[in-house]
mmCIF file of C-alpha atoms in Angstrom:
data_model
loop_
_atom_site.group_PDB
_atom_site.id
_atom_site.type_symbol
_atom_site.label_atom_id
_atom_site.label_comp_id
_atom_site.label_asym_id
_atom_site.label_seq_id
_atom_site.Cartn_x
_atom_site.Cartn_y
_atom_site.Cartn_z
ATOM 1 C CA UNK A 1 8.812 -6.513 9.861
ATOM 2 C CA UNK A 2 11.355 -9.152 8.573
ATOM 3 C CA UNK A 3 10.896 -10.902 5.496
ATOM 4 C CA UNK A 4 10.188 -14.944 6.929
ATOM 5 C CA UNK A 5 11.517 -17.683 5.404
ATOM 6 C CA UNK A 6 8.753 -20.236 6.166
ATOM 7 C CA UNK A 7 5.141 -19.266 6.297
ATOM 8 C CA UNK A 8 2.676 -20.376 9.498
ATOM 9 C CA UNK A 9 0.099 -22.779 8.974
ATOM 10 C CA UNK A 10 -2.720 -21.289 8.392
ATOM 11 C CA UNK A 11 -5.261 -24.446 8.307
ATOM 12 C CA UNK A 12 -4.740 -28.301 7.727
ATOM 13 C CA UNK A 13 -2.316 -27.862 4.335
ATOM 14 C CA UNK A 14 0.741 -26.708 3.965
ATOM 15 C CA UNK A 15 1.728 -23.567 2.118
ATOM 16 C CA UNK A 16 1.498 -23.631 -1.235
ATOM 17 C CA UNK A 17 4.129 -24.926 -4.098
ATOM 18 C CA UNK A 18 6.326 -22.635 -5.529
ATOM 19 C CA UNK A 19 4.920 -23.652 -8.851
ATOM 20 C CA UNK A 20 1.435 -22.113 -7.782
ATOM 21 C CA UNK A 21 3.167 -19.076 -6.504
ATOM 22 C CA UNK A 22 4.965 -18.744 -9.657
ATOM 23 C CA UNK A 23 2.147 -19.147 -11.363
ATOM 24 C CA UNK A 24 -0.318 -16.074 -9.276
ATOM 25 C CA UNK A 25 2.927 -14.049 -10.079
ATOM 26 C CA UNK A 26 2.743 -14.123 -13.968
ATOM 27 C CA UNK A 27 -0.669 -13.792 -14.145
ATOM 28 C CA UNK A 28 -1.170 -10.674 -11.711
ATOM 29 C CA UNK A 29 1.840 -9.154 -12.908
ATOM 30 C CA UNK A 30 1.026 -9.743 -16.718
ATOM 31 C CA UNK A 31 -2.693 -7.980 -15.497
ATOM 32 C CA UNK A 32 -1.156 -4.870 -14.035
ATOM 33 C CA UNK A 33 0.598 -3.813 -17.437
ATOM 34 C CA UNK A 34 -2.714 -3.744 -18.975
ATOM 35 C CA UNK A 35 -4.720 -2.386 -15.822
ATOM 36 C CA UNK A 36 -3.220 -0.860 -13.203
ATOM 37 C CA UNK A 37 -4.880 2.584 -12.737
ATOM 38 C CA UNK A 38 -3.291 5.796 -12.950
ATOM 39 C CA UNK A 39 -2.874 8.449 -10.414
ATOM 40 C CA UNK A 40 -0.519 11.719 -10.072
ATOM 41 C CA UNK A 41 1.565 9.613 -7.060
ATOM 42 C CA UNK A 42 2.150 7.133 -9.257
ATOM 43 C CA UNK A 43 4.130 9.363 -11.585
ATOM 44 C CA UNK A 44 6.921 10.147 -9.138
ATOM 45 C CA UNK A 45 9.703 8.784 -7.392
ATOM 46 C CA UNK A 46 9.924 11.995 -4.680
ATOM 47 C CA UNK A 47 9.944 10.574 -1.205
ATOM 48 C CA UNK A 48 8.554 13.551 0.036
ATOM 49 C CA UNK A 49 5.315 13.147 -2.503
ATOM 50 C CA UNK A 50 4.532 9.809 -1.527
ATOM 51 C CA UNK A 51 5.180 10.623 1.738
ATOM 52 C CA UNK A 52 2.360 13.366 1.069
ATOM 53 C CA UNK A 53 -0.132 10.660 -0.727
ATOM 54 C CA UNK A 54 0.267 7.537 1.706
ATOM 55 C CA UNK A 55 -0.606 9.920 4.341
ATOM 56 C CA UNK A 56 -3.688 11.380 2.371
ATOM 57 C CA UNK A 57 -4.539 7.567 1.131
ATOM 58 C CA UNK A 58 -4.850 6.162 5.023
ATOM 59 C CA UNK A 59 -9.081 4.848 4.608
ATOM 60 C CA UNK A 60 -9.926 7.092 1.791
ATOM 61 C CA UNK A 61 -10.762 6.233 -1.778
ATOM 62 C CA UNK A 62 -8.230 7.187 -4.034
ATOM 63 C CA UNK A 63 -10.106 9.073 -6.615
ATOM 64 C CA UNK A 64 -11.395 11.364 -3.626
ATOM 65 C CA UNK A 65 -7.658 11.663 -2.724
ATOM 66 C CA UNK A 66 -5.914 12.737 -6.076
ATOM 67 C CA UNK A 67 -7.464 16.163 -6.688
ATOM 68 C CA UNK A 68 -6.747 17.071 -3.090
ATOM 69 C CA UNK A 69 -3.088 15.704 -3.392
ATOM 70 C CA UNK A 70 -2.362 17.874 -6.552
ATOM 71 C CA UNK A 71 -4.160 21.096 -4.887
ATOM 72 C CA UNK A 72 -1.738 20.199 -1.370
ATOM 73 C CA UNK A 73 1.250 20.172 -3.561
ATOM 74 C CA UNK A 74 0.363 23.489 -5.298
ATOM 75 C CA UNK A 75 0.543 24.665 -1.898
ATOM 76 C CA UNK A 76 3.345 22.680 -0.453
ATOM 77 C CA UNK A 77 6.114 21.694 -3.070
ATOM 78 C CA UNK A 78 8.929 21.064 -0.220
ATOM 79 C CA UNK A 79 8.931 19.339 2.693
ATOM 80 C CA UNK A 80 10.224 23.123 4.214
ATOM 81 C CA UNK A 81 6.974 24.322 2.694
ATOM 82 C CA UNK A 82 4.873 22.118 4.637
ATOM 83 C CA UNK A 83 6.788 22.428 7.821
ATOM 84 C CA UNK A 84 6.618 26.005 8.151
ATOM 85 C CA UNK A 85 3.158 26.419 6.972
ATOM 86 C CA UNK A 86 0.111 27.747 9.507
ATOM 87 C CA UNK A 87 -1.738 24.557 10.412
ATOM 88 C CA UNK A 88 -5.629 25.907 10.125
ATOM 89 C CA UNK A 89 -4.410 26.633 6.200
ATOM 90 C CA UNK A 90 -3.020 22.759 5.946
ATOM 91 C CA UNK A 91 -6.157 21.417 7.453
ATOM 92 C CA UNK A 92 -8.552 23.693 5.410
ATOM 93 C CA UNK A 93 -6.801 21.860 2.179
ATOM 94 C CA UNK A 94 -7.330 18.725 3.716
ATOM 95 C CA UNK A 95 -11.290 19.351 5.165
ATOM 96 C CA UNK A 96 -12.779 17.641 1.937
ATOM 97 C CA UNK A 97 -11.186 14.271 3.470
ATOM 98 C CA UNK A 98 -11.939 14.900 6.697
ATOM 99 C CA UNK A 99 -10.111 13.531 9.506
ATOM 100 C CA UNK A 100 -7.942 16.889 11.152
ATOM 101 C CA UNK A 101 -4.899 15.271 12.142
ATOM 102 C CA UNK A 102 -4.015 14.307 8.728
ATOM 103 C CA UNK A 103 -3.288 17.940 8.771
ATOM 104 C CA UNK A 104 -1.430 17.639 12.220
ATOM 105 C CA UNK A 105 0.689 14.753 11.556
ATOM 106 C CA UNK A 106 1.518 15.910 8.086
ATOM 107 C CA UNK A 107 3.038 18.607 9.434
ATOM 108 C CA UNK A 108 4.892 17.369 12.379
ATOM 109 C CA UNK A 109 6.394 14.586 10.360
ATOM 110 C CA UNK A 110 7.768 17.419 8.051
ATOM 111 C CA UNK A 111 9.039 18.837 11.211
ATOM 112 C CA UNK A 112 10.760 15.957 12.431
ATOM 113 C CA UNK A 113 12.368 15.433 9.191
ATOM 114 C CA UNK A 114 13.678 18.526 8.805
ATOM 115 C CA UNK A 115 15.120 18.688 12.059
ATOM 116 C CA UNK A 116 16.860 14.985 12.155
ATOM 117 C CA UNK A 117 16.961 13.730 8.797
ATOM 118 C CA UNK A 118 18.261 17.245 7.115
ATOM 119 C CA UNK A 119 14.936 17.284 5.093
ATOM 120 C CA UNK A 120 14.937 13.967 3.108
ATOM 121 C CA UNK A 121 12.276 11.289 4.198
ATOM 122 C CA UNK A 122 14.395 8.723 5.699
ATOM 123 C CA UNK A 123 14.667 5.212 3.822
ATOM 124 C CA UNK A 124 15.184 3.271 7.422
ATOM 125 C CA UNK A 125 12.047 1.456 7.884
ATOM 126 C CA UNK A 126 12.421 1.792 11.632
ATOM 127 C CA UNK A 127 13.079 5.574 11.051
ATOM 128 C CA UNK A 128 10.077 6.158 8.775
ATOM 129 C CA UNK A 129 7.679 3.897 11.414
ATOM 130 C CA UNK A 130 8.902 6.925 14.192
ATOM 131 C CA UNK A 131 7.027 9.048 12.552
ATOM 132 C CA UNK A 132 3.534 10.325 13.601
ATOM 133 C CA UNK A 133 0.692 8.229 11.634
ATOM 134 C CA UNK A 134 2.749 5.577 10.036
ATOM 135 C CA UNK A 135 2.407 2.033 10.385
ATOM 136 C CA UNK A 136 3.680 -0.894 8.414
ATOM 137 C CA UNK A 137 1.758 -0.434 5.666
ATOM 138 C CA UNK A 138 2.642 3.546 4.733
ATOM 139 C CA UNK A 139 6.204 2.519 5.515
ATOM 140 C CA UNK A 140 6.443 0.101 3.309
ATOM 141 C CA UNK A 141 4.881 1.816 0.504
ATOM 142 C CA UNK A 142 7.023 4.444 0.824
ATOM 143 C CA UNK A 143 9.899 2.567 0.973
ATOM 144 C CA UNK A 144 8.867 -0.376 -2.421
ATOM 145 C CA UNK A 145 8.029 2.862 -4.360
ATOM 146 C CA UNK A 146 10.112 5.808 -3.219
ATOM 147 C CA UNK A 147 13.087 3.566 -2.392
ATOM 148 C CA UNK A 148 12.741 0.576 -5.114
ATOM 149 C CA UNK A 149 13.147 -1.260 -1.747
ATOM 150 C CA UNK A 150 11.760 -5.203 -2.127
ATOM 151 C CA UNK A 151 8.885 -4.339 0.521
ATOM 152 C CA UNK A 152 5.624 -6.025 0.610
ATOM 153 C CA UNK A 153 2.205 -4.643 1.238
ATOM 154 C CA UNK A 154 -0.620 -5.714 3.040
ATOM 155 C CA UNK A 155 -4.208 -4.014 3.194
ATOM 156 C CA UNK A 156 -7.975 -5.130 2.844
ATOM 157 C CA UNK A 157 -7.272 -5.480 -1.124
ATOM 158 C CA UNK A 158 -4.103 -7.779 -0.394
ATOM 159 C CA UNK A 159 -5.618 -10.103 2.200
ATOM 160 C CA UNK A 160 -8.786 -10.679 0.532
ATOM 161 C CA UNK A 161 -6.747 -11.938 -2.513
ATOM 162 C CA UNK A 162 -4.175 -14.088 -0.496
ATOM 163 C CA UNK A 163 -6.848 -15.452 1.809
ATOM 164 C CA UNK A 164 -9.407 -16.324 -1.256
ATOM 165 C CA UNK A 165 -6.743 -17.569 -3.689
ATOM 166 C CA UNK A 166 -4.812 -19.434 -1.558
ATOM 167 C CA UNK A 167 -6.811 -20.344 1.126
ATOM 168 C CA UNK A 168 -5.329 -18.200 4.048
ATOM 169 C CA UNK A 169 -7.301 -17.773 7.076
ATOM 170 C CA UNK A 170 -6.302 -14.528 8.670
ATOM 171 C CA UNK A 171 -6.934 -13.168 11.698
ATOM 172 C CA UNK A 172 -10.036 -10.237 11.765
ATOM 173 C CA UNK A 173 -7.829 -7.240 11.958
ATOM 174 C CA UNK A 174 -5.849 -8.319 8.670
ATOM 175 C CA UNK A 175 -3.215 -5.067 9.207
ATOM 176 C CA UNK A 176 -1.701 -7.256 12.075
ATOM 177 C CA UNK A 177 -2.357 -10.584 10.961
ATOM 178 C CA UNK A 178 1.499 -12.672 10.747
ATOM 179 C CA UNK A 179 -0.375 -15.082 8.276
ATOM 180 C CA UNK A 180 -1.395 -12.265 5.502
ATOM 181 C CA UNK A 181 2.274 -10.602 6.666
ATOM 182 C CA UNK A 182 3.939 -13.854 5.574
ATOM 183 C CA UNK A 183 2.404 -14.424 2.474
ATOM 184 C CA UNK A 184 2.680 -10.723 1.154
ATOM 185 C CA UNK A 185 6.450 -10.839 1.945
ATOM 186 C CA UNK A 186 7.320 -14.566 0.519
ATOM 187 C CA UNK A 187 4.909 -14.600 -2.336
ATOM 188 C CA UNK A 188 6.444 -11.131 -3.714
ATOM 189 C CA UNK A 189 8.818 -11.101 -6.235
ATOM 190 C CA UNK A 190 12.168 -10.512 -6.057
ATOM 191 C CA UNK A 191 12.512 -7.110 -8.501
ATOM 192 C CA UNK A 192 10.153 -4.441 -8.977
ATOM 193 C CA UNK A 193 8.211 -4.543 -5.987
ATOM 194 C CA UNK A 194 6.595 -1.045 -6.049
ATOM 195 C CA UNK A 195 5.037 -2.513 -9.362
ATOM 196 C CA UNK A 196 4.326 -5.515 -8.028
ATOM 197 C CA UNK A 197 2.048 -3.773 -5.029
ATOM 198 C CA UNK A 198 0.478 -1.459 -6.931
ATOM 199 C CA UNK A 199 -0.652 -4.640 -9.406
ATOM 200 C CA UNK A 200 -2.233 -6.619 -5.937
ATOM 201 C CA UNK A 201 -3.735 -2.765 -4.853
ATOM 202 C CA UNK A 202 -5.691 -2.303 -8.393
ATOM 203 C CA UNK A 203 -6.565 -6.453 -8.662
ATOM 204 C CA UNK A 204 -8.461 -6.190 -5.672
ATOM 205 C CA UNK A 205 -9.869 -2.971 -6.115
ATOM 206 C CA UNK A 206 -11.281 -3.573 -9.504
ATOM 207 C CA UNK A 207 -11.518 -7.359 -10.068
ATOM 208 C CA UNK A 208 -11.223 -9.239 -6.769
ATOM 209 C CA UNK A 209 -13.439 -6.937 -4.880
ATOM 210 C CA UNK A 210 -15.053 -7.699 -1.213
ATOM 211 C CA UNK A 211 -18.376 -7.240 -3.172
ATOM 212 C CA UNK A 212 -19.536 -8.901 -6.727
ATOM 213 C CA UNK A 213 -16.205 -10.048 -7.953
ATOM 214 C CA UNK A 214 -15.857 -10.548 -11.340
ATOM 215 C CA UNK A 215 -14.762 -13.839 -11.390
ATOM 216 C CA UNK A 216 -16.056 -14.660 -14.125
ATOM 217 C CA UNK A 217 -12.269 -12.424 -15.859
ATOM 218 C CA UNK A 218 -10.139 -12.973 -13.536
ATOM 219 C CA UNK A 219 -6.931 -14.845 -14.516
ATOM 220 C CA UNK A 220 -6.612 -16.162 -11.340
ATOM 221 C CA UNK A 221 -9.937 -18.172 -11.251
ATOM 222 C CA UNK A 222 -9.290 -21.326 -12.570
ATOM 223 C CA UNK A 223 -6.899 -22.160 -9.843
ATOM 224 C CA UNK A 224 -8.637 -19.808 -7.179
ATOM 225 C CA UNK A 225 -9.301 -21.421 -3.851
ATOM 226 C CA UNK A 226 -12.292 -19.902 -2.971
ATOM 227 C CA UNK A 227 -13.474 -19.759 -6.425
ATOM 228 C CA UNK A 228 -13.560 -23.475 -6.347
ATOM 229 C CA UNK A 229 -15.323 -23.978 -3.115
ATOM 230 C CA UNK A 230 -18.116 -21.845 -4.094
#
């Protein structure tokens, strides 16, 4: 996924000013200092980790996620670890989240690294997408928070605050919408990416959520699209 230079249309107006993205910037980045959550994936730069957590993080919560991540890693330090592990004990870690080829494609992917990459999760974006179970989205966060690499995200949490703060109409499966895409990648900063994403991740997790916002704190709201047409 390229980074565009001009966003589609997405409805009558054009794309916003540059002053109101400026403007969503400060305020959601000045939020995330104070609020961004905590959890042991956030602690680390090790490609291999992430690797680990994005895989583990694919539609599950992530407080269900970060005892089972520690208790995997207990297990599975290395990226050898993993690879030459017995399966049945990788997916009997992983049970509690259900979902057995997490287990499989865990493991294969630490296979295929080992074998072409000489163990280190590759930074290529076209490299990482090769491997079994990851899309855009894993990719990318892997590579903004592993990599420092100025990569976008785009989930549920994203797209609902891009579509209600701006306007956006994206398409129903948001992970493939070129819309949402666009947005994420030209309303990100410049610098500090990874910190940027996680900022979006928490905002719509804990303030902008799908159900009961809580408008009524949000720093956003008093320039908020859908806010305003309510």
């Amino acid at each position: 996924m390229t980074h565009p230079t001009t966003l589609i249309k997405s409805g009558p107006s054009d794309y916003p000013s540059l002053a109101r993205i400026k403007w969503f910037r400060q305020q959601l980045s000045a939020w995330g200092v104070v609020n961004r959550r905590d959890y042991p994936w956030r602690r680390t730069k090790d490609a291999y980790h992430l690797l680990v957590a994005e895989s583990l993080l694919q539609k599950t919560d992530a407080d269900i996620v970060a005892p089972i991540y520690e208790l995997f890693l207990e297990h599975y330090p290395t990226i050898q670890d993993l690879a030459a592990a017995n399966l049945d004990d990788v997916a009997k870690i992983l049970k509690p989240l259900g979902l057995f080829f997490r287990a499989e494609r865990l493991q294969q992917s630490a296979e295929i690294i080992i074998r072409l990459y000489d163990g280190k999760v590759p930074q290529d974006q076209k490299q990482l997408l090769k491997l079994p179970g990851i899309g855009d989205y894993t990719a990318r966060a892997i590579g903004s928070q592993a990599f420092n690499q100025p990569l976008a995200v785009l989930d549920a949490n994203v797209a609902r605050i891009l579509e209600r703060f701006f306007g956006l109409q994206g398409e129903r499966v948001k992970s493939r919408c070129k819309i949402l895409w666009g947005a994420a990648d030209l309303i990100a900063p410049k610098t500090d990416v990874g910190e940027w994403n996680l900022a979006l991740l928490d905002f719509g997790a804990l303030t902008c959520k799908a159900q009961s916002p809580n408008c009524q704190h949000c720093p956003l709201a008093s320039k908020c699209q859908w806010n305003s047409d309510r």
